[in-house]
Amino acid sequence: MRRLIRIFSRFAPFIILALVIIELVVTNSFVSLSDHVSGVEKEIQRVERENDDLTQKIASASSLLAIEEKAKTMGFSKTSRYMTIHQDEFLVSLHQVRP
Amino acid sequence: MWRLWFIFCSICLVYLGIIIRLFSWQVVNGSSLRLQANLQHRANFLVPSERGSIVDRAGNPLVINQPAFLVYGKPEEIENRSEFAKKAAPFLSLDASLIEEQLSLPDRLWVPLVHKLEKTRVEELKALALPGIGFESEPKRYYAEASIAAHLLGFVGSDQNGVDTGYFGIEGYYDRELRGKDGRIEIEQDASGAPILFGSAERIEPENGRTLGLWVDRSIQFFVERRLFEGIESYGAKEGSVVVMDPATGGILAMASYPSYNPNTFSVFDKELYRNPVVAATYEPGSTFKALVMAAALNKQSVRTTTTIEESGPVSIGNYSIRTWNDEYGGRLTMGQVLERSSNVGMVYVGRALGKENLLSSIRDFGFGQVTGIDLEDEASPVLRPDSEWGEIDLATATFGQGIAVTPLQMVRAVGALANRGWLMKPMVVREIVENNGKKILLKSKRLKQVVSEKTAKLITEMLVSAVDNGEAKWAKPKGYRIAGKTGTAQIPVLGHYDDKKTIASFVGYAPADDPKFVMLVTLREPTSSPWGSETAAPLFFHIASDIFLYYGILPD
């Protein structure tokens, strides 16, 4: 027991010094990590804002008003005349009827 | 010896001084110093919640948030305030003198200049690299379809505390669900403001607002608005509205009124325009009301479809004389012909057969005199007079929809019951609420009561189909479709009497008659091309109906 205490008391200062150095190193790396975290959070906010911006642009481009304008410039026009074809009506004649 | 005592006393005095100082810091000024320390090494951030979106039936965005910024000035960092104001003014759309005045206010570290400035303007401002200017994210509401569905959606403004608040429509009614809950971050920070990772941190995540999925189909809303605008122009009407509802669920497929406003720039419009006429304005329904009175009479078996009346001339009630709309009298008429010819005389007979008690209870059963409970902020309802205040002439005029005030929503819901096997539904705008975790809460349709039997609903439907096919509006009806409906032309009461030149023209109907996919009411106030519903509101109804048939792929017979 006395031998153990003697050995411990010989090495204790070195152990304490090592722990102090480890704490200093870890604290220092945490501080630089916290800078990195701050940077990442800012980047997240930037990307979120960009996301919102793109969402708004998509919503605007896909709005019916925008589609209507685009259709007009592409030459589409409104028609009120249309035909409906029922399922039991043939689109084309399979056998040509000769007079 | 005295030297030792002197040193001892000095050390004691120093220790005493330290203890007194510690006592002063920790006990006397402890709380204020702790607060100061907290402020220095603890950072508090409010994490604002994002307001929820509003989407249509197919998930297309109707209302979202767009990036915008609060622009503020830091007076202490601005050397030349006049020059700063002159450069910033064009981008902020403010007077330079006003900016300068704000920056000159005493004891201000920062001064808000403009709220919710759009990103493009902010980028331009940033390019100027003005010293002493700052930007804080402050999202702004964006209504993707501009003024389309403005009355239905409402808008977001600021309350007296500057907090974003929804007003009118869905934004107002569902403000709490859309707003969400702000979060908070409290962390320990170092001298440069960076967070200390192994320090204490408290983070409460914001709860973003929920997304609302509507019954509204934006395509139907779009062409309803287009047709309404065209109709207002063609018929020279002052105002107009259209409401389209799914009779089976009560879901509102479209709701439009003119004149309207753009919620993106609501502040530049007259405040009177914010109110939704479909749910908040009243009108006398005129002959469209005949459909409901006839249905009630058939349901109570006061009349049958085979009952006939003799329409030989006006009906006298006290000092009043009730005539047909064209002062022509058709002799022996069936109940179906009463509706086809829109005979006021015939309806007086039906009302008398029904009786006062049954007539008034039927009017209440159809939901008149009380709000429908629709999920829009500004709904109102005219109050029905107590039964004791209804005289004979009042009952007679009520049978053809005059002397009784209703809202367009009440009217379309009541007729919707005829399209839904007699069942009155609660009208609804929102179909589902989507939580932040993606979970969908479906808002179930609500059946209120069966106001007429299914048999009666079928009978009245056939009569209304016949009214469309053989009535005054038959020329405008799309061919091949069975549409049940009724025209209405109501005189507008002005200073205690009816103005015979000013009318509210309307048409209410549902189609396809055998399996209705929609019930719709069209109203036009004071059309100048013609006062009659058959020549204005009815053709407009049929145009919109044709668009809906095409959209839904409903083929003609």
XYZ file of C-alpha atoms in Angstrom:
656
model
C 0.000 0.000 0.000
C 2.736 2.458 0.940
C 4.609 1.470 -2.206
C 1.537 2.205 -4.329
C 1.115 5.619 -2.713
C 4.823 6.327 -3.275
C 4.607 5.355 -6.962
C 1.393 7.376 -7.432
C 2.825 10.463 -5.772
C 5.872 10.218 -8.074
C 3.766 10.084 -11.254
C 0.807 12.259 -10.127
C 2.274 15.608 -11.332
C 2.869 14.146 -14.800
C -0.691 12.723 -14.925
C -2.168 16.041 -13.840
C -0.053 17.901 -16.395
C -1.163 15.515 -19.134
C -4.848 15.951 -18.197
C -4.464 19.728 -18.242
C -2.838 19.577 -21.685
C -5.609 17.246 -22.976
C -8.288 19.608 -21.680
C -6.614 22.572 -23.333
C -6.387 20.732 -26.660
C -9.998 19.490 -26.506
C -11.324 22.913 -25.496
C -9.408 24.497 -28.321
C -10.782 22.038 -30.859
C -14.327 22.587 -29.542
C -13.901 26.319 -30.008
C -12.847 25.890 -33.626
C -15.701 23.368 -34.099
C -18.159 25.916 -32.732
C -16.954 28.323 -35.412
C -17.612 25.579 -37.944
C -21.087 24.944 -36.464
C -21.878 28.636 -36.707
C -20.796 28.584 -40.344
C -22.882 25.501 -41.084
C -25.971 27.081 -39.491
C -25.532 30.183 -41.639
C -25.181 27.974 -44.709
C -28.388 26.108 -43.760
C -30.226 29.423 -43.504
C -28.839 30.504 -46.879
C -29.927 27.267 -48.540
C -33.373 27.473 -46.917
C -33.794 31.001 -48.261
C -32.702 29.834 -51.696
C -35.179 26.968 -51.441
C -37.979 29.388 -50.608
C -36.909 31.592 -53.497
C -36.987 28.670 -55.942
C -40.338 27.479 -54.588
C -41.756 30.916 -55.228
C -40.314 31.008 -58.755
C -41.752 27.571 -59.537
C -45.157 28.570 -58.150
C -45.094 31.738 -60.226
C -44.024 29.960 -63.426
C -46.620 27.223 -62.990
C -49.483 29.562 -62.129
C -52.431 29.456 -64.518
C -51.921 33.111 -65.376
C -48.361 32.385 -66.486
C -49.460 29.293 -68.408
C -52.196 31.281 -70.126
C -49.693 33.945 -71.231
C -47.256 31.324 -72.461
C -50.010 29.516 -74.351
C -50.958 32.774 -76.088
C -47.374 33.465 -77.147
C -47.093 29.896 -78.453
C -50.087 30.512 -80.685
C -52.799 28.663 -78.759
C -56.240 30.224 -78.839
C -59.506 29.617 -77.067
C -62.143 27.661 -78.904
C -65.729 27.233 -77.903
C -66.432 24.676 -80.618
C -65.529 21.120 -79.877
C -66.856 17.696 -80.721
C -67.307 14.778 -78.440
C -66.978 11.246 -79.748
C -68.696 8.470 -77.864
C -67.035 5.124 -77.289
C -69.429 3.342 -79.601
C -68.645 5.668 -82.504
C -65.896 4.680 -84.934
C -63.285 7.279 -85.678
C -62.567 5.933 -89.153
C -64.412 3.651 -91.505
C -62.896 0.180 -91.766
C -64.668 -0.673 -95.003
C -64.977 1.942 -97.695
C -68.554 2.189 -98.871
C -68.708 2.460 -102.684
C -71.745 4.136 -104.248
C 6.536 43.078 17.471
C 4.423 46.022 16.370
C 5.537 45.368 12.794
C 4.127 41.867 12.928
C 0.841 43.203 14.341
C 0.754 45.868 11.626
C 1.243 43.282 8.848
C -1.331 40.990 10.465
C -3.906 43.801 10.695
C -3.196 44.866 7.111
C -3.762 41.330 5.841
C -6.989 41.121 7.878
C -8.132 44.427 6.421
C -7.408 43.210 2.885
C -9.352 40.007 3.533
C -12.206 42.032 5.008
C -12.204 44.264 1.960
C -12.380 41.228 -0.317
C -15.238 39.706 1.694
C -17.166 42.995 1.619
C -16.605 43.274 -2.108
C -17.699 39.685 -2.684
C -20.756 40.302 -0.517
C -21.553 43.365 -2.614
C -21.174 41.465 -5.913
C -22.877 38.252 -4.938
C -25.612 39.369 -2.600
C -26.372 43.062 -3.000
C -25.860 43.331 -6.807
C -25.983 39.597 -7.485
C -29.148 39.450 -9.585
C -28.308 42.427 -11.816
C -24.745 41.191 -12.357
C -25.999 37.684 -13.157
C -28.360 39.226 -15.713
C -25.540 41.258 -17.227
C -23.335 38.186 -17.406
C -26.125 36.226 -19.046
C -26.597 38.940 -21.634
C -22.900 38.932 -22.343
C -22.272 35.250 -22.609
C -25.713 33.913 -23.430
C -27.349 34.577 -26.747
C -31.124 34.454 -27.172
C -32.515 33.996 -30.633
C -36.118 33.883 -31.641
C -36.553 31.297 -34.376
C -39.635 32.444 -36.267
C -42.009 29.779 -37.512
C -42.872 29.613 -41.166
C -46.499 30.315 -42.039
C -48.232 27.329 -43.604
C -49.078 27.093 -47.304
C -52.475 26.776 -48.933
C -52.837 24.396 -51.859
C -55.699 23.438 -54.135
C -57.291 20.049 -54.536
C -54.464 18.750 -56.700
C -51.723 20.168 -54.479
C -51.005 23.212 -56.673
C -49.823 26.100 -54.518
C -52.273 28.947 -54.084
C -50.468 30.683 -51.216
C -46.822 30.226 -50.180
C -44.093 32.283 -48.535
C -41.496 34.178 -50.509
C -38.130 35.430 -49.234
C -38.269 39.045 -48.125
C -36.267 41.187 -45.740
C -36.547 43.825 -43.075
C -34.166 46.615 -44.065
C -32.751 48.607 -41.178
C -30.213 51.359 -40.732
C -27.542 51.691 -38.051
C -27.263 55.480 -37.543
C -23.911 55.326 -35.730
C -22.275 53.638 -38.710
C -23.646 56.135 -41.244
C -21.377 59.115 -41.768
C -23.480 61.079 -44.239
C -27.172 60.425 -43.575
C -28.384 62.665 -46.370
C -26.316 60.837 -48.978
C -27.341 57.462 -47.556
C -31.028 58.442 -47.760
C -30.721 59.708 -51.356
C -29.039 56.469 -52.523
C -31.356 54.107 -50.658
C -34.661 55.921 -51.307
C -35.363 54.637 -54.878
C -34.903 51.012 -53.798
C -36.983 51.383 -50.649
C -39.775 53.330 -52.409
C -39.598 55.915 -49.635
C -38.957 59.637 -49.550
C -35.294 60.428 -48.874
C -36.326 63.044 -46.310
C -38.347 60.443 -44.404
C -35.372 58.060 -44.284
C -33.116 60.844 -43.079
C -35.644 61.812 -40.422
C -35.833 58.240 -39.138
C -32.053 57.923 -38.986
C -31.793 61.198 -37.069
C -33.980 60.028 -34.182
C -31.989 60.281 -30.932
C -30.552 57.298 -29.017
C -31.317 54.726 -31.692
C -28.862 51.925 -32.379
C -30.893 50.681 -35.301
C -33.869 52.008 -37.204
C -36.286 49.866 -39.250
C -36.727 51.394 -42.698
C -38.854 48.976 -44.734
C -40.548 45.707 -43.844
C -40.772 42.735 -46.203
C -38.728 44.121 -49.062
C -38.472 41.618 -51.899
C -35.260 39.769 -52.650
C -34.561 41.456 -56.003
C -34.651 44.905 -54.414
C -32.484 43.703 -51.543
C -29.850 42.349 -53.963
C -29.803 45.747 -55.693
C -29.377 47.493 -52.333
C -26.589 45.135 -51.318
C -24.776 45.940 -54.556
C -24.620 49.587 -53.475
C -22.518 48.463 -50.461
C -23.911 51.250 -48.298
C -22.321 51.377 -44.841
C -24.733 51.161 -41.911
C -27.423 49.155 -43.680
C -28.581 45.770 -42.468
C -31.001 43.059 -43.576
C -33.005 40.591 -41.545
C -34.996 37.749 -43.088
C -38.738 38.501 -42.928
C -40.691 36.210 -45.298
C -43.665 37.609 -47.115
C -46.875 35.988 -48.274
C -47.103 35.209 -51.989
C -50.415 34.560 -53.734
C -49.358 32.564 -56.780
C -52.529 33.169 -58.784
C -52.642 36.932 -58.058
C -56.243 38.119 -57.628
C -57.773 34.717 -58.365
C -59.732 33.424 -55.350
C -58.859 36.610 -53.438
C -62.109 36.658 -51.424
C -61.753 32.989 -50.599
C -58.134 33.212 -49.484
C -58.059 36.539 -47.645
C -54.669 38.103 -46.957
C -51.971 38.516 -44.293
C -51.361 41.906 -42.762
C -49.811 43.158 -39.527
C -51.733 43.553 -36.320
C -51.191 46.461 -33.883
C -48.026 44.783 -32.560
C -46.568 44.294 -36.024
C -47.195 40.542 -35.938
C -48.288 38.841 -39.169
C -52.007 38.062 -38.912
C -54.497 36.622 -41.368
C -57.587 38.650 -42.261
C -60.726 37.514 -44.064
C -61.236 34.239 -45.885
C -59.078 31.241 -45.057
C -56.105 33.298 -43.865
C -58.362 34.805 -41.218
C -60.338 31.724 -40.221
C -57.346 29.396 -40.001
C -54.844 32.001 -38.772
C -53.843 29.916 -35.752
C -53.226 26.746 -37.760
C -51.293 28.623 -40.421
C -49.231 30.724 -38.020
C -47.482 27.910 -36.165
C -45.397 28.574 -33.042
C -42.079 30.453 -32.864
C -39.092 28.637 -31.441
C -36.226 29.840 -29.275
C -32.497 29.197 -28.966
C -30.510 30.115 -25.889
C -26.793 29.259 -26.037
C -23.552 30.222 -24.404
C -21.369 32.195 -26.759
C -17.746 33.251 -26.738
C -16.416 36.784 -27.147
C -16.740 36.626 -30.930
C -20.344 35.468 -30.770
C -19.669 31.878 -31.854
C -21.563 29.210 -29.899
C -19.646 27.271 -27.229
C -20.305 23.644 -28.006
C -19.738 22.216 -24.562
C -21.589 25.069 -22.917
C -25.227 24.890 -21.934
C -27.742 25.266 -24.739
C -31.504 25.318 -24.796
C -33.221 24.903 -28.105
C -36.938 24.907 -28.711
C -37.626 24.126 -32.341
C -40.252 26.269 -34.087
C -43.459 24.554 -35.101
C -44.105 25.691 -38.637
C -47.667 26.396 -39.649
C -49.726 23.616 -41.164
C -50.495 23.309 -44.854
C -54.160 23.539 -45.824
C -55.484 21.496 -48.755
C -58.665 22.963 -50.216
C -61.634 21.547 -52.060
C -61.069 24.321 -54.590
C -59.875 23.220 -58.015
C -57.711 26.046 -59.324
C -58.621 25.302 -62.950
C -62.354 25.602 -62.238
C -61.654 28.723 -60.151
C -59.660 30.158 -63.056
C -62.291 29.798 -65.729
C -65.094 30.789 -63.325
C -63.256 34.062 -62.740
C -62.601 34.548 -66.458
C -66.219 33.889 -67.401
C -67.506 36.098 -64.585
C -65.343 38.972 -65.768
C -66.488 38.448 -69.364
C -70.102 38.300 -68.193
C -69.812 41.512 -66.176
C -68.414 43.257 -69.266
C -70.910 41.738 -71.735
C -73.993 42.402 -69.658
C -72.843 45.718 -68.196
C -73.338 44.572 -64.593
C -72.049 46.498 -61.573
C -71.106 43.426 -59.585
C -71.328 39.694 -59.852
C -70.530 36.465 -58.098
C -70.329 32.763 -58.833
C -70.141 29.925 -56.360
C -69.674 26.272 -57.358
C -70.132 23.505 -54.807
C -69.950 19.707 -54.846
C -73.461 18.818 -53.610
C -72.430 15.403 -52.313
C -69.691 16.681 -49.983
C -70.386 20.396 -49.521
C -66.887 21.100 -50.835
C -66.521 24.507 -52.474
C -64.986 23.971 -55.933
C -64.859 27.665 -56.825
C -65.963 30.984 -55.404
C -65.495 34.253 -57.238
C -66.781 37.792 -56.935
C -66.266 40.944 -58.917
C -65.007 43.556 -58.212
C -62.107 41.953 -56.422
C -58.584 42.792 -55.247
C -55.070 41.365 -55.335
C -54.017 39.970 -51.929
C -50.350 40.534 -52.863
C -51.013 44.278 -52.782
C -54.160 44.422 -50.669
C -53.308 47.760 -49.034
C -53.742 49.723 -52.281
C -57.334 48.520 -52.709
C -60.511 49.882 -51.146
C -61.217 48.088 -47.851
C -64.806 47.551 -48.933
C -63.525 45.018 -51.462
C -62.068 42.723 -48.785
C -65.500 41.488 -47.740
C -66.624 38.307 -49.534
C -70.076 38.995 -51.037
C -70.820 35.284 -51.418
C -70.845 34.767 -47.652
C -71.394 38.263 -46.293
C -73.670 40.176 -48.688
C -77.420 39.659 -48.910
C -79.805 39.808 -51.820
C -83.398 38.898 -52.586
C -83.238 35.611 -54.552
C -86.277 36.177 -56.740
C -87.634 33.290 -58.797
C -84.747 30.952 -57.975
C -86.449 30.590 -54.583
C -89.457 29.007 -56.303
C -87.502 25.748 -56.666
C -87.228 25.454 -52.882
C -90.828 26.427 -52.113
C -92.101 23.956 -54.720
C -89.852 21.227 -53.292
C -91.185 21.922 -49.781
C -94.789 21.777 -51.024
C -94.177 18.483 -52.850
C -92.433 17.073 -49.780
C -95.356 17.982 -47.501
C -97.737 16.679 -50.199
C -99.492 20.038 -50.189
C -99.301 19.791 -53.979
C -98.442 16.972 -56.377
C -96.822 17.069 -59.785
C -100.290 16.464 -61.244
C -101.896 19.336 -59.310
C -103.125 22.083 -61.603
C -104.044 25.717 -61.065
C -106.014 28.215 -63.074
C -103.762 31.165 -63.959
C -106.327 33.553 -65.320
C -105.119 36.890 -63.953
C -103.382 38.711 -61.094
C -103.966 37.634 -57.495
C -105.153 40.308 -55.062
C -103.904 40.287 -51.510
C -105.190 43.242 -49.535
C -104.157 46.418 -51.399
C -101.583 44.495 -53.425
C -101.871 42.780 -56.767
C -99.495 39.998 -57.707
C -98.894 39.580 -61.413
C -96.769 37.324 -63.609
C -93.428 38.740 -64.754
C -94.758 39.450 -68.248
C -98.389 40.046 -67.292
C -99.400 37.079 -69.433
C -101.591 34.322 -68.021
C -101.502 30.748 -69.315
C -104.771 29.338 -68.040
C -104.574 25.795 -66.637
C -101.010 25.054 -65.485
C -99.372 22.036 -63.893
C -96.811 22.513 -61.164
C -94.073 21.838 -63.692
C -95.444 24.574 -65.928
C -95.579 26.952 -62.966
C -91.807 26.602 -62.772
C -91.281 26.630 -66.547
C -93.264 29.844 -66.893
C -91.902 31.143 -63.565
C -95.428 32.045 -62.556
C -95.701 34.248 -59.460
C -99.446 33.632 -59.434
C -98.854 29.869 -59.445
C -96.386 30.163 -56.583
C -98.858 32.147 -54.455
C -101.206 29.173 -54.856
C -98.431 26.763 -53.856
C -97.596 28.918 -50.819
C -101.220 28.972 -49.712
C -101.483 25.205 -50.125
C -98.293 24.767 -48.063
C -99.547 27.041 -45.288
C -97.734 29.638 -43.207
C -96.275 27.258 -40.650
C -94.959 24.761 -43.202
C -93.609 27.500 -45.462
C -91.663 29.208 -42.678
C -90.400 25.953 -41.175
C -89.273 24.817 -44.636
C -87.386 28.077 -45.150
C -85.608 27.458 -41.854
C -84.994 23.781 -42.705
C -83.213 24.840 -45.868
C -80.794 26.765 -43.669
C -81.956 30.337 -44.176
C -81.796 32.771 -41.265
C -78.599 31.261 -39.850
C -74.961 31.060 -40.879
C -73.889 27.948 -42.755
C -70.758 27.537 -40.612
C -68.436 27.592 -43.609
C -64.760 27.915 -42.683
C -64.323 31.490 -43.899
C -63.844 34.415 -41.575
C -66.436 36.894 -42.696
C -69.672 34.916 -42.958
C -72.884 36.674 -41.960
C -76.569 35.851 -42.225
C -79.681 38.001 -42.423
C -82.104 37.217 -39.629
C -85.552 35.876 -40.460
C -88.428 37.804 -38.972
C -90.309 36.076 -36.141
C -93.264 34.056 -37.423
C -95.746 36.516 -35.891
C -94.433 39.323 -38.138
C -95.213 37.525 -41.389
C -98.361 38.930 -42.963
C -100.264 37.386 -45.875
C -98.512 39.575 -48.436
C -95.088 38.725 -46.973
C -95.778 35.004 -47.276
C -97.043 35.478 -50.821
C -93.985 37.442 -51.989
C -91.638 35.011 -50.211
C -92.928 32.206 -52.443
C -91.279 33.914 -55.403
C -88.209 35.070 -53.484
C -88.994 38.725 -52.788
C -89.253 40.231 -49.328
C -86.730 37.687 -48.038
C -82.966 38.230 -47.887
C -80.414 35.456 -48.260
C -76.693 35.120 -48.963
C -75.507 33.447 -52.177
C -73.903 30.693 -50.124
C -77.159 29.923 -48.313
C -78.945 29.749 -51.669
C -76.488 27.421 -53.362
C -76.376 25.152 -50.322
C -80.157 24.913 -50.198
C -80.422 24.011 -53.896
C -77.517 21.626 -53.360
C -79.813 19.643 -51.048
C -82.144 19.038 -54.011
C -79.125 17.697 -55.951
C -78.068 15.504 -53.034
C -81.167 13.355 -52.509
C -82.628 15.912 -50.115
C -79.614 16.119 -47.787
C -78.399 19.545 -46.682
C -74.594 19.658 -46.350
C -72.280 21.919 -44.405
C -70.245 23.880 -46.964
C -66.486 23.540 -46.559
C -63.464 25.154 -48.123
C -60.657 23.185 -46.482
C -60.516 19.484 -47.247
C -57.433 18.435 -45.291
C -54.832 19.797 -42.918
C -51.261 18.570 -43.386
C -49.055 18.530 -40.299
C -45.332 19.276 -40.417
C -44.528 15.585 -40.172
C -46.594 14.928 -43.296
C -49.569 13.453 -41.468
C -52.843 14.388 -43.184
C -55.979 15.149 -41.227
C -59.011 14.796 -43.480
C -61.924 17.055 -42.566
C -64.995 14.913 -43.074
C -68.015 16.180 -44.939
C -70.935 16.905 -42.671
C -74.524 15.954 -43.492
C -76.826 18.213 -41.537
C -80.342 17.005 -42.192
C -82.605 15.633 -44.898
C -84.838 18.590 -45.753
C -86.831 16.787 -48.438
C -87.167 13.070 -49.184
C -85.153 11.416 -51.925
C -88.355 10.950 -53.922
C -89.159 14.652 -53.678
C -85.609 15.508 -54.729
C -86.040 13.388 -57.864
C -89.405 14.956 -58.660
C -88.180 18.523 -58.271
C -85.069 17.682 -60.321
C -87.232 16.591 -63.241
C -89.295 19.751 -62.918
C -86.169 21.900 -62.915
C -84.761 20.055 -65.945
C -88.017 20.792 -67.694
C -87.806 24.435 -66.561
C -84.403 24.706 -68.243
C -85.449 22.824 -71.403
C -88.717 24.683 -71.864
C -88.206 27.962 -70.004
C -87.023 31.373 -71.119
C -83.339 30.395 -70.969
C -83.584 27.303 -73.171
C -81.841 29.020 -76.066
C -78.581 29.252 -74.130
C -78.454 25.728 -72.745
C -75.635 23.448 -73.968
C -77.081 20.689 -76.158
C -77.197 17.149 -74.977
C -76.926 17.819 -71.250
C -79.609 17.479 -68.597
C -79.280 20.532 -66.415
C -81.660 21.241 -63.555
C -82.008 24.930 -62.833
C -84.053 28.051 -62.331
C -83.667 31.633 -63.464
C -84.282 34.553 -61.127
C -84.854 38.262 -61.640
C -85.371 40.113 -58.380
C -86.067 43.819 -58.106
C -83.761 45.657 -55.757
C -85.426 47.396 -52.800
C -84.486 51.093 -52.695
C -85.741 53.356 -49.877
C -88.766 51.239 -49.028
C -89.910 50.443 -52.551
C -88.729 48.295 -55.433
C -86.881 49.943 -58.309
C -88.237 48.326 -61.475
C -85.158 49.265 -63.480
C -82.607 47.749 -61.100
C -82.512 44.001 -60.741
C -80.384 41.166 -59.469
C -80.301 38.576 -62.208
C -79.449 35.075 -61.099
C -79.451 31.451 -62.121
C -79.044 28.462 -59.853
C -78.710 24.903 -61.043
C -76.930 21.579 -60.924
C -75.695 19.086 -63.495
C -75.651 16.450 -64.768
C -79.194 16.173 -63.378
C -79.041 12.403 -62.854
C -75.714 12.420 -61.002
C -74.839 15.997 -60.136
C -71.156 16.808 -60.030
C -71.688 20.451 -59.169
C -74.304 22.940 -58.036
C -73.719 26.539 -59.036
C -75.232 29.961 -58.431
C -74.525 32.942 -60.672
C -75.659 36.430 -59.607
C -75.296 39.686 -61.531
C -76.228 42.979 -59.926
C -77.878 45.623 -62.113
C -77.051 44.232 -65.570
C -77.696 46.966 -68.097
C -77.925 44.918 -71.327
C -81.092 43.276 -70.007
C -82.585 43.082 -66.515
C -83.643 39.433 -66.909
C -81.848 36.466 -65.449
C -82.747 34.360 -68.487
C -80.773 36.732 -70.720
C -77.764 37.384 -68.517
C -77.110 35.082 -65.564
C -78.451 31.968 -67.317
C -76.162 32.166 -70.382
C -73.234 32.876 -68.062
C -74.161 29.806 -65.996
C -74.302 27.658 -69.121
C -70.930 28.908 -70.362
C -69.319 27.980 -67.062
C -71.181 24.669 -67.007
C -69.832 23.875 -70.498
C -66.311 24.566 -69.271
C -66.856 22.268 -66.274
C -68.280 19.493 -68.470
C -65.233 19.694 -70.701
C -62.860 19.792 -67.744
C -64.457 16.784 -66.066
C -64.872 14.943 -69.347
C -68.650 14.727 -68.900
C -70.089 13.752 -72.249
C -73.473 14.907 -73.559
C -76.206 12.299 -73.858
